[in-house]
mmCIF file of C-alpha atoms (C1' of nucleotides) in Angstrom:
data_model
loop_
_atom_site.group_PDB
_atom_site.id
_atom_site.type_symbol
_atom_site.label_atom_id
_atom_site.label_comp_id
_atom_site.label_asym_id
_atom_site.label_seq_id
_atom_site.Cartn_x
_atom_site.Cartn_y
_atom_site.Cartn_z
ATOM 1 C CA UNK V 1 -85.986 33.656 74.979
ATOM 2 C CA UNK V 2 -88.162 33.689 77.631
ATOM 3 C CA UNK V 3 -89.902 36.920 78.938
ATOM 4 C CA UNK V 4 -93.242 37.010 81.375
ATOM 5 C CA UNK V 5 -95.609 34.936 79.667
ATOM 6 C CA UNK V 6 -92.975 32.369 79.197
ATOM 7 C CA UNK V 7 -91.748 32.696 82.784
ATOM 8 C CA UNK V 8 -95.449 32.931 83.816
ATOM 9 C CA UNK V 9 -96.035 29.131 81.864
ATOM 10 C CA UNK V 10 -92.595 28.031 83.235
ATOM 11 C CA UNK V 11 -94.323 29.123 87.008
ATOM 12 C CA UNK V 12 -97.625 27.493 86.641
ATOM 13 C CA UNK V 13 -96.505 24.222 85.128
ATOM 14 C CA UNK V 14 -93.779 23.686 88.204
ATOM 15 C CA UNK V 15 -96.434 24.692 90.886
ATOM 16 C CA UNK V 16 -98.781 22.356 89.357
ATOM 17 C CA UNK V 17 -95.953 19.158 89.704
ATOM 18 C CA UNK V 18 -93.573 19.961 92.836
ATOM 19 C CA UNK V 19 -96.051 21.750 95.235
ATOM 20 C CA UNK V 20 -96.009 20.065 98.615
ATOM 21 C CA UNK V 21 -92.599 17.961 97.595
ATOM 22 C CA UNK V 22 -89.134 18.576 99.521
ATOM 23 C CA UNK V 23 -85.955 18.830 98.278
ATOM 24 C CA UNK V 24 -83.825 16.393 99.535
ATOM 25 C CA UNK V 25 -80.350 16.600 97.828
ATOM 26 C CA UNK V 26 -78.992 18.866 95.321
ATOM 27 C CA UNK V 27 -76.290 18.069 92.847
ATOM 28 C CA UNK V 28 -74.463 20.254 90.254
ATOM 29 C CA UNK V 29 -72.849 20.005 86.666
ATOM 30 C CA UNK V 30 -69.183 19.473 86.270
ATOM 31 C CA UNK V 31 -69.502 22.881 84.628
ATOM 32 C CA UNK V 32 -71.327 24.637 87.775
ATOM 33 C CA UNK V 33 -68.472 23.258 89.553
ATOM 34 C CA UNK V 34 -65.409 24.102 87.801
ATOM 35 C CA UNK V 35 -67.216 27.673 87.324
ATOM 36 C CA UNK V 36 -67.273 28.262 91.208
ATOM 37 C CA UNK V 37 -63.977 27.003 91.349
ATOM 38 C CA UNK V 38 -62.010 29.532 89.490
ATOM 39 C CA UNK V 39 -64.848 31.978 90.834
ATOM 40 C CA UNK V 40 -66.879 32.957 88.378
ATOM 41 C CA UNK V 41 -70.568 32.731 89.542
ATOM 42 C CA UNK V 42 -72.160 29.686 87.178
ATOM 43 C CA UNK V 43 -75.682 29.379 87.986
ATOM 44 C CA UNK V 44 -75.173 29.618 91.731
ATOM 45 C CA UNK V 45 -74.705 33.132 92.538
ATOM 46 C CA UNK V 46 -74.013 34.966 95.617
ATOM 47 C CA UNK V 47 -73.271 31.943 97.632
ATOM 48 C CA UNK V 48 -71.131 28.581 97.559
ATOM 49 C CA UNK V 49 -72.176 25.702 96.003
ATOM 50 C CA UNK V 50 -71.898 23.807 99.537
ATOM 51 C CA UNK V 51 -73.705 26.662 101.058
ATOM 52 C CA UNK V 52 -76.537 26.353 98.996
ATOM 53 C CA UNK V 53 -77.157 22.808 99.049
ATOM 54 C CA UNK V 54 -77.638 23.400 103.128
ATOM 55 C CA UNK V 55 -79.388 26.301 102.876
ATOM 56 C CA UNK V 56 -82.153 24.483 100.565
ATOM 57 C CA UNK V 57 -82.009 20.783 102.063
ATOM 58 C CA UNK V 58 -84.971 19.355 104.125
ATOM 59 C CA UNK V 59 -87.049 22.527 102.856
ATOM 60 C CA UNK V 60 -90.647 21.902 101.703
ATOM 61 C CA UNK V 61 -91.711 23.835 98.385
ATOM 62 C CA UNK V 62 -94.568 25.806 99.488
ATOM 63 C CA UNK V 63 -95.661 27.725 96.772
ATOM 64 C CA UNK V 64 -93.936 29.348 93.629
ATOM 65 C CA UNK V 65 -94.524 32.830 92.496
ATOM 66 C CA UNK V 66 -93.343 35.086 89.439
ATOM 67 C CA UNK V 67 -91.883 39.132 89.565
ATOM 68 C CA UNK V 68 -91.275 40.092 86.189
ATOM 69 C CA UNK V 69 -89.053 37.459 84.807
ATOM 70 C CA UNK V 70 -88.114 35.904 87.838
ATOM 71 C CA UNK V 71 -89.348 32.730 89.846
ATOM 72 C CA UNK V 72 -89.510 33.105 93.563
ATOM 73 C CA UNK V 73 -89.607 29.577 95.116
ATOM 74 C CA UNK V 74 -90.892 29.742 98.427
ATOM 75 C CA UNK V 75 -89.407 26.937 100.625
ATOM 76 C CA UNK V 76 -90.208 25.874 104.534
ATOM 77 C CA UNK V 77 -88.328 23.864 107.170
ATOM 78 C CA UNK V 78 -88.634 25.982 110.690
ATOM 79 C CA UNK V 79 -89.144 29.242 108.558
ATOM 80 C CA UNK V 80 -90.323 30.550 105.280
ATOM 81 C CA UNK V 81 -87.222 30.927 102.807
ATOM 82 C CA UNK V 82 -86.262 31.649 99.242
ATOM 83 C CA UNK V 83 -84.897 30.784 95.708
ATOM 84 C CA UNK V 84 -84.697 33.180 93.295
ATOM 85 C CA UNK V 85 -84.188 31.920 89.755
ATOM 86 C CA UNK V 86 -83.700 33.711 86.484
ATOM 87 C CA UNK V 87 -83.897 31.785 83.314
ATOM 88 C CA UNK V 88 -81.650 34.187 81.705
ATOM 89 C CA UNK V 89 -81.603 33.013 77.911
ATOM 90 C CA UNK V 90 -82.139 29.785 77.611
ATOM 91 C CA UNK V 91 -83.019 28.177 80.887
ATOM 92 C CA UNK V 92 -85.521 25.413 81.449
ATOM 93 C CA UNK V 93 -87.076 23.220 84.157
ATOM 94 C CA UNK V 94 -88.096 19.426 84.161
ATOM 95 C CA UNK V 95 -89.307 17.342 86.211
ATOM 96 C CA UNK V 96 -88.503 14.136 85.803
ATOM 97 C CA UNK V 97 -87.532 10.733 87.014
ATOM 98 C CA UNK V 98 -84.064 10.744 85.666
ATOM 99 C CA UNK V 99 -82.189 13.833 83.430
ATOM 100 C CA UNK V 100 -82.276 11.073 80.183
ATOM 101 C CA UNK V 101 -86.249 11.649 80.757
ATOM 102 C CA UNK V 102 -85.945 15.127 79.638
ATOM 103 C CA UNK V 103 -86.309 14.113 75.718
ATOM 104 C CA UNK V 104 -84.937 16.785 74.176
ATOM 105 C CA UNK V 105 -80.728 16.807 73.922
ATOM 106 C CA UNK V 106 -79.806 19.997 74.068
ATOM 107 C CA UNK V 107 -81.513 20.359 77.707
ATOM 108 C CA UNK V 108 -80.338 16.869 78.429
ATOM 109 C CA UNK V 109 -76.714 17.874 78.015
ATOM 110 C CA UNK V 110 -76.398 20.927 79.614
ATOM 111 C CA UNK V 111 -78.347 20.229 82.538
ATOM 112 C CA UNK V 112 -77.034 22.314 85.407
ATOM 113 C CA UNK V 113 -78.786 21.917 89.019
ATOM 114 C CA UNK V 114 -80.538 18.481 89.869
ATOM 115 C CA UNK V 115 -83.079 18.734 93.127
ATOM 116 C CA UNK V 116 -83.918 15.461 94.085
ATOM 117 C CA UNK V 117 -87.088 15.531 95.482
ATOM 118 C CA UNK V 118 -88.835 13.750 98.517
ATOM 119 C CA UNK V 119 -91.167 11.797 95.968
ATOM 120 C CA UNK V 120 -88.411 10.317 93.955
ATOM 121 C CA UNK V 121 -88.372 12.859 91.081
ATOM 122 C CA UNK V 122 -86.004 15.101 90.504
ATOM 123 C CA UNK V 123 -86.667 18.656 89.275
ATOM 124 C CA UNK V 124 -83.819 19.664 86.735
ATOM 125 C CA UNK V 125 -82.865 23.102 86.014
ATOM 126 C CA UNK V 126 -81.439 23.153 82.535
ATOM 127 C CA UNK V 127 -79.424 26.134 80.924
ATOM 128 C CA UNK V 128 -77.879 26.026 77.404
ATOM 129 C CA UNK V 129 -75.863 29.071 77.206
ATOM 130 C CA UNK V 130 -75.538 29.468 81.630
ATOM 131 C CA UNK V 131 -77.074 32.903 81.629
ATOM 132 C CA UNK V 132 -79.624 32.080 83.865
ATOM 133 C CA UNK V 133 -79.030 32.329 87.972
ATOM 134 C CA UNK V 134 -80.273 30.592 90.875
ATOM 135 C CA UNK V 135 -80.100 33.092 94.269
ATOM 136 C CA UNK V 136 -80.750 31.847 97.797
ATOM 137 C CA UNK V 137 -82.432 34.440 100.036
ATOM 138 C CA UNK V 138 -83.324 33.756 103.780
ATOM 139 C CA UNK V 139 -85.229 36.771 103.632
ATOM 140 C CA UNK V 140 -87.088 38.923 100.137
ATOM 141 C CA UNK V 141 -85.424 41.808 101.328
ATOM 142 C CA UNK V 142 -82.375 39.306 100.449
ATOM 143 C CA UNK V 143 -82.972 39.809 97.203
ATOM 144 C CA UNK V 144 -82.193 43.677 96.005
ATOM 145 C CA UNK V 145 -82.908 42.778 92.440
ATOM 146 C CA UNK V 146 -86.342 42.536 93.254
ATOM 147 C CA UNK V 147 -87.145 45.319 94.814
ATOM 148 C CA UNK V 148 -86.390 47.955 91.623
ATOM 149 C CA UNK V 149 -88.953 46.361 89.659
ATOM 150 C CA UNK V 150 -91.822 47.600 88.589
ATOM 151 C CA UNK V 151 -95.272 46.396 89.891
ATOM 152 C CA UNK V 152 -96.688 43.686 87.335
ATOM 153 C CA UNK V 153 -98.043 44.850 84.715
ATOM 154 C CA UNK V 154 -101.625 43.250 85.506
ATOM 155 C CA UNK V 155 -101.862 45.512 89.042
ATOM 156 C CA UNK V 156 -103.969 48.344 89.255
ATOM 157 C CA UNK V 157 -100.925 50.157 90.230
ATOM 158 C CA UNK V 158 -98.533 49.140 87.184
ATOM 159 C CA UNK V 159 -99.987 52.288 84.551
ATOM 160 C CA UNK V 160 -99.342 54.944 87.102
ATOM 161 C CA UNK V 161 -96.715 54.109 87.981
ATOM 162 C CA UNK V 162 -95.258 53.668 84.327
ATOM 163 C CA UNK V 163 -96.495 57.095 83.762
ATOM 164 C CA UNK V 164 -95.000 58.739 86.384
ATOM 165 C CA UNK V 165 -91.677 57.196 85.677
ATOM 166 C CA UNK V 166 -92.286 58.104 81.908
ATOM 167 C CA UNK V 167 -92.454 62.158 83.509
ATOM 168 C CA UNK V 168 -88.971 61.854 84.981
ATOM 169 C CA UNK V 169 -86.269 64.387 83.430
ATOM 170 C CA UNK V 170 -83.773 60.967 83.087
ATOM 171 C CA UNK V 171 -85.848 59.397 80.322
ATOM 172 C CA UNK V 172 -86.995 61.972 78.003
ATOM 173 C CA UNK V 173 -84.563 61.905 75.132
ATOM 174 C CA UNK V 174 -84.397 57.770 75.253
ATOM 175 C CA UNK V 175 -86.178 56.262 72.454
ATOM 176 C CA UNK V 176 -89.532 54.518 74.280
ATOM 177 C CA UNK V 177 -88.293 50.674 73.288
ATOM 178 C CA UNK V 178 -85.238 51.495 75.900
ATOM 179 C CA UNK V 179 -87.648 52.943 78.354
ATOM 180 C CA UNK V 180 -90.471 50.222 78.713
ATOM 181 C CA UNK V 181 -87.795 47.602 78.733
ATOM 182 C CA UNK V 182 -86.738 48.648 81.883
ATOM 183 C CA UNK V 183 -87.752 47.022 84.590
ATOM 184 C CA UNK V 184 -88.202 49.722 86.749
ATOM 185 C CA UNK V 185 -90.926 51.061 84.737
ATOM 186 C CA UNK V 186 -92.640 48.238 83.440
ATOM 187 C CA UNK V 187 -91.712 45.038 84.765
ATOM 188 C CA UNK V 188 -91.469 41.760 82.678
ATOM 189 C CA UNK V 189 -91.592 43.228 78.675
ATOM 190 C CA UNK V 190 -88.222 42.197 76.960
ATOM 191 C CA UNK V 191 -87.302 42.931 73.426
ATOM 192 C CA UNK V 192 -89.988 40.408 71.463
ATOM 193 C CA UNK V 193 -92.860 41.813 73.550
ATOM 194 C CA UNK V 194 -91.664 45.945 73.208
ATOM 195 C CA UNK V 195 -91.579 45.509 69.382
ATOM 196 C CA UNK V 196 -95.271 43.910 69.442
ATOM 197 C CA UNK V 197 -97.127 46.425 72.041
ATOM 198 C CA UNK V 198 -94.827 49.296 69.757
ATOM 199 C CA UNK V 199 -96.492 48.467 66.643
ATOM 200 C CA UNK V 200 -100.201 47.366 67.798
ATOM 201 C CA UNK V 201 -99.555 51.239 69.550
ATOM 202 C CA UNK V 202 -98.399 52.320 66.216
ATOM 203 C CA UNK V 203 -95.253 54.305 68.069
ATOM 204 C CA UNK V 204 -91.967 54.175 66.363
ATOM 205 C CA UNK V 205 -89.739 52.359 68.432
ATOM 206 C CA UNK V 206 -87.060 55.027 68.188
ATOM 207 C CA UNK V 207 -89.112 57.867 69.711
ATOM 208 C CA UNK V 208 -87.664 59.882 72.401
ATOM 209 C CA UNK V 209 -90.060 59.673 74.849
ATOM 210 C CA UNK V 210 -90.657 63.193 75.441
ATOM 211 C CA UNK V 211 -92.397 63.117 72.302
ATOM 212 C CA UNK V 212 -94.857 60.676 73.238
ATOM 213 C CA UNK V 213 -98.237 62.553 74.366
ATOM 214 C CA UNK V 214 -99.981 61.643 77.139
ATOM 215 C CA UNK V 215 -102.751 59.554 74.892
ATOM 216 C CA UNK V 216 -99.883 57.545 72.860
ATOM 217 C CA UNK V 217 -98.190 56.692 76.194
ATOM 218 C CA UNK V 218 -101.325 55.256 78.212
ATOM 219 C CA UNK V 219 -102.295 53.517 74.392
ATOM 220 C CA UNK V 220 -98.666 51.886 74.531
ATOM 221 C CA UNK V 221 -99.214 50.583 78.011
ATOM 222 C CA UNK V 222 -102.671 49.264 77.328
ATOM 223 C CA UNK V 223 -101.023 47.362 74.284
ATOM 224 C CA UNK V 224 -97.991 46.353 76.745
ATOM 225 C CA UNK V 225 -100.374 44.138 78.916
ATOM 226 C CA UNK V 226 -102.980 43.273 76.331
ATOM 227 C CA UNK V 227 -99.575 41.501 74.132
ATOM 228 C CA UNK V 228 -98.286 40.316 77.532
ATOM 229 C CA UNK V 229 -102.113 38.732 78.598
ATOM 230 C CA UNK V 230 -101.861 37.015 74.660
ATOM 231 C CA UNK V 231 -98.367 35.535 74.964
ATOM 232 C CA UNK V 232 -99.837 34.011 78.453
ATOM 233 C CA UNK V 233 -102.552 32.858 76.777
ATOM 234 C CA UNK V 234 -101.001 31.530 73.924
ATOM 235 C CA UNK V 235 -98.299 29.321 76.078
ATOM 236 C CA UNK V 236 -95.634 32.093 75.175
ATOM 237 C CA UNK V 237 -93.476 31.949 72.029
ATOM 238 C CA UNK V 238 -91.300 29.815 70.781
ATOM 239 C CA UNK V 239 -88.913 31.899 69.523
ATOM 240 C CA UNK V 240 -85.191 31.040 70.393
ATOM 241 C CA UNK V 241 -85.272 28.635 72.855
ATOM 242 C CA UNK V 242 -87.804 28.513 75.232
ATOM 243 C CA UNK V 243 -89.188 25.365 77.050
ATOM 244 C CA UNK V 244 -91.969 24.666 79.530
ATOM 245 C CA UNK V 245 -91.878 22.489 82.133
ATOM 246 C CA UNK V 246 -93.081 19.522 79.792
ATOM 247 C CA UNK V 247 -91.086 20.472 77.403
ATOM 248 C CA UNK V 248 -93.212 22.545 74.875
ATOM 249 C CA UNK V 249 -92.759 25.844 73.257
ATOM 250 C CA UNK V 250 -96.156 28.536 72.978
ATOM 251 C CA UNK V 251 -97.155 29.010 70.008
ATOM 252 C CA UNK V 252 -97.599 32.556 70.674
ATOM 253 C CA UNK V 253 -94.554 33.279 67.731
ATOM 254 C CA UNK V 254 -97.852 32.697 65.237
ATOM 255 C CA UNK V 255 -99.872 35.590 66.380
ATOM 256 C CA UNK V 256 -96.632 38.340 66.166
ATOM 257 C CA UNK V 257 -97.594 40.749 64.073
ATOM 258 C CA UNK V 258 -94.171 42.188 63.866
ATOM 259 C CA UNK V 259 -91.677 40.102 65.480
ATOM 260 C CA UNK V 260 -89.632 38.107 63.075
ATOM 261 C CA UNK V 261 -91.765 38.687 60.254
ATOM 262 C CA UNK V 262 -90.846 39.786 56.476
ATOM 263 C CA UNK V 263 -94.207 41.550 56.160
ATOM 264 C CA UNK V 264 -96.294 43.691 58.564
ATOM 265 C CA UNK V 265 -99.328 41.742 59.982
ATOM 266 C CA UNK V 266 -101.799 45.064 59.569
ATOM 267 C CA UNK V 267 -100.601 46.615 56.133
ATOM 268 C CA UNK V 268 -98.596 44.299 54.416
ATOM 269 C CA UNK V 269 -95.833 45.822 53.831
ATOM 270 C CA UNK V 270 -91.849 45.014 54.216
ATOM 271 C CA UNK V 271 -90.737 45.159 58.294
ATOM 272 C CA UNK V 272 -87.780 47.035 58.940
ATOM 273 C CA UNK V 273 -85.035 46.108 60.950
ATOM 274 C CA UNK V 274 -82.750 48.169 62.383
ATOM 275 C CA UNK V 275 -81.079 48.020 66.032
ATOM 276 C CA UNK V 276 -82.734 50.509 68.634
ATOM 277 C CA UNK V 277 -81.724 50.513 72.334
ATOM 278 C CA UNK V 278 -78.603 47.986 71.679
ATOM 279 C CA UNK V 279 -81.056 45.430 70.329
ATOM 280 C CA UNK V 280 -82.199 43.752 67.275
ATOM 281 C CA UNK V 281 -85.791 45.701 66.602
ATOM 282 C CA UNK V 282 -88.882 45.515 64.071
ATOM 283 C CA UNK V 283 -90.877 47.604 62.859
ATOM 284 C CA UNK V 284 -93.047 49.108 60.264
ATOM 285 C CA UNK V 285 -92.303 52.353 58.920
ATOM 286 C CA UNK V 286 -96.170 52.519 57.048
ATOM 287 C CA UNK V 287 -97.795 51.818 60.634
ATOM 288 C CA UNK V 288 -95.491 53.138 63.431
ATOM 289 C CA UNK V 289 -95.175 56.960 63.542
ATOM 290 C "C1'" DT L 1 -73.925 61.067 92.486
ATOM 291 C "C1'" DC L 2 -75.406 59.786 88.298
ATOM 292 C "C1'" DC L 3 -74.903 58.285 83.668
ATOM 293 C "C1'" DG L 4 -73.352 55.865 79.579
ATOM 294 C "C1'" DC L 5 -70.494 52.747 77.695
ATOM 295 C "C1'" DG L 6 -68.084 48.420 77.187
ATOM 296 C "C1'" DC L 7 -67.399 44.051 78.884
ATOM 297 C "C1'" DC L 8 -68.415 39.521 80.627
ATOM 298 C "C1'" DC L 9 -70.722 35.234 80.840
ATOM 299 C "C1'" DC L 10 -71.769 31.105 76.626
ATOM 300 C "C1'" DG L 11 -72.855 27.809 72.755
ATOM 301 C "C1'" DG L 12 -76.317 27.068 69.060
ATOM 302 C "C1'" DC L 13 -76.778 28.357 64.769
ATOM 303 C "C1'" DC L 14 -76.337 31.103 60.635
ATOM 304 C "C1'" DG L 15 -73.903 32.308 56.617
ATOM 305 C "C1'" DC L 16 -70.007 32.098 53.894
ATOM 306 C "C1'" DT I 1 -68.331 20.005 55.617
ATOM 307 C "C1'" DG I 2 -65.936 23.525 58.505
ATOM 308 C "C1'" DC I 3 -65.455 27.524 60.892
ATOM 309 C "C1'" DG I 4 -65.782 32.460 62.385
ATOM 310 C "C1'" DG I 5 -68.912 35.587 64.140
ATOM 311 C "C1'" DC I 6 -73.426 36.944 65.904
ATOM 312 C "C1'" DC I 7 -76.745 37.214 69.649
ATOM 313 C "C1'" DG I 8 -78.415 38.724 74.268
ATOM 314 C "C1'" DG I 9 -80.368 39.515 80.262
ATOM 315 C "C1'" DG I 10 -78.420 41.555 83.644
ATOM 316 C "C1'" DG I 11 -74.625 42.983 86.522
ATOM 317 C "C1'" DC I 12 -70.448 45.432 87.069
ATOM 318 C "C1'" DG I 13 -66.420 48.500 86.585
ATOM 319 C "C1'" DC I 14 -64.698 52.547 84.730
ATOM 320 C "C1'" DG I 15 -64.324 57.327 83.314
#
DNA sequence: TCCGCGCCCCGGCCGC
DNA sequence: TGCGGCCGGGGCGCG
């Protein structure tokens, strides 16, 4: 599933390809349709399908950025304007010159949003199992979910920060894989990424954190951004199903050292599994104290 | 007011 | 080969 170096690869390879280009229809699935139609909020949330369509036509895609694990699409006509998109589990983009382009079923099939775009392309916003979203904002300040998230992870701000959440009274007896989950103290680390930066910190996922000491908690951030930097640089994982904009899955999956393996990538010896914070969770009793 | 829990959304895929 | 159940990001309602 994707998390921030996925999103991050997701980012760069639309920006790269739709830059500059302008939306100039927007058509949805059958299921996006019947979804809004007995009102439950498929893809398109907050807002009508009809409504958004308007809101977006005619706009010129200016630039594309990333908070956490969402896209922020920054669109012009008369004034700067937004669309917020969440992959959710198994979203994708394309772009491509028709949805049968796309190459890989799965993404053909349950294609969900089709931009077309000034150029003649189309970009496609594909979504499996529809837990993704796509939010219109006229303004960020539109956008509430934004604005609890941490700062990224890569700012000079982000390890303060995470430590002075860390000192609040409401986290102390929640095991640390909950806490730097959150996006509210670190932003963009999902389950795959906790379980890595856990073990190359050698912290036992279930810890409460009030047992962490000061050097263990600044250790687990370091390892938090240097696992999140890798997965960028490795093109993100490929674990579940992930896609880039062409298509491709990282190979970051190869480097884990913990995640989804039968053996621990530093001692050798069997990963546990057990479920920690509500989610599936590996570790390595030798290594993680 | 805050917190924790359960639920909801969904289909690929695993295991029997 | 068929089918039931598992999985999960994030939001929401309830007690």
């Amino acid at each position: 599933m994707p998390e921030l170096p996925e999103v991050e690869h997701v980012r760069r390879g639309l920006k790269s390809r739709i830059i500059g280009d302008k939306i100039i229809d927007v058509t949805y699935s059958s299921k996006v349709i019947e979804g809004k139609q007995q009102n439950k909020e498929t893809i398109i949330k907050g807002i009508s399908l009809e409504d958004f369509k308007d809101a977006v036509i005619g706009s010129e895609i200016m630039d594309i950025k990333r908070r956490s694990k969402y896209l922020v699409f920054e669109l012009m006509n008369d004034h700067i304007h937004y669309i917020i998109g969440h992959l959710g589990m198994s979203g994708a983009y394309f772009v491509v010159s028709k949805i049968e382009d796309i190459g890989i079923i799965n993404y053909e099939k349950h294609w969900h949003v089709d931009f077309e775009l000034a150029s003649g392309r189309h970009l496609i916003y594909s979504d499996i199992r529809r837990f993704g979203e796509l939010r219109y904002a006229a303004e960020l300040s539109d956008a509430p979910q934004l604005r609890a998230i941490a700062p990224e992870p890569f700012e000079q701000s982000a390890e303060s920060h995470y430590l002075t959440k860390l000192a609040e009274k409401r986290w102390q007896n929640k095991s640390i894989k909950e806490v730097i989950m959150n996006h509210s103290v670190i932003s963009g680390c999902g389950n795959i990424y906790a379980c890595e930066a856990l073990h190359l910190a050698r912290i036992h996922p279930a810890r409460k954190v009030e047992s962490l000491t000061k050097i263990e908690k600044k250790e687990l951030f370091k390892q938090v951004v240097a696992v999140l930097n890798e997965g960028i640089r490795f093109g993100g994982s490929s674990i579940s199903s992930y896609r880039n904009v062409e298509g491709e899955s990282g190979s970051m999956q190869t480097r884990f050292k913990i995640y989804g393996r039968k053996t621990c990538g530093s001692c050798g010896g069997p990963v546990s599994h057990e479920v920690i914070a509500a989610r599936n969770t590996h570790y390595c009793e030798n290594c993680q104290k």
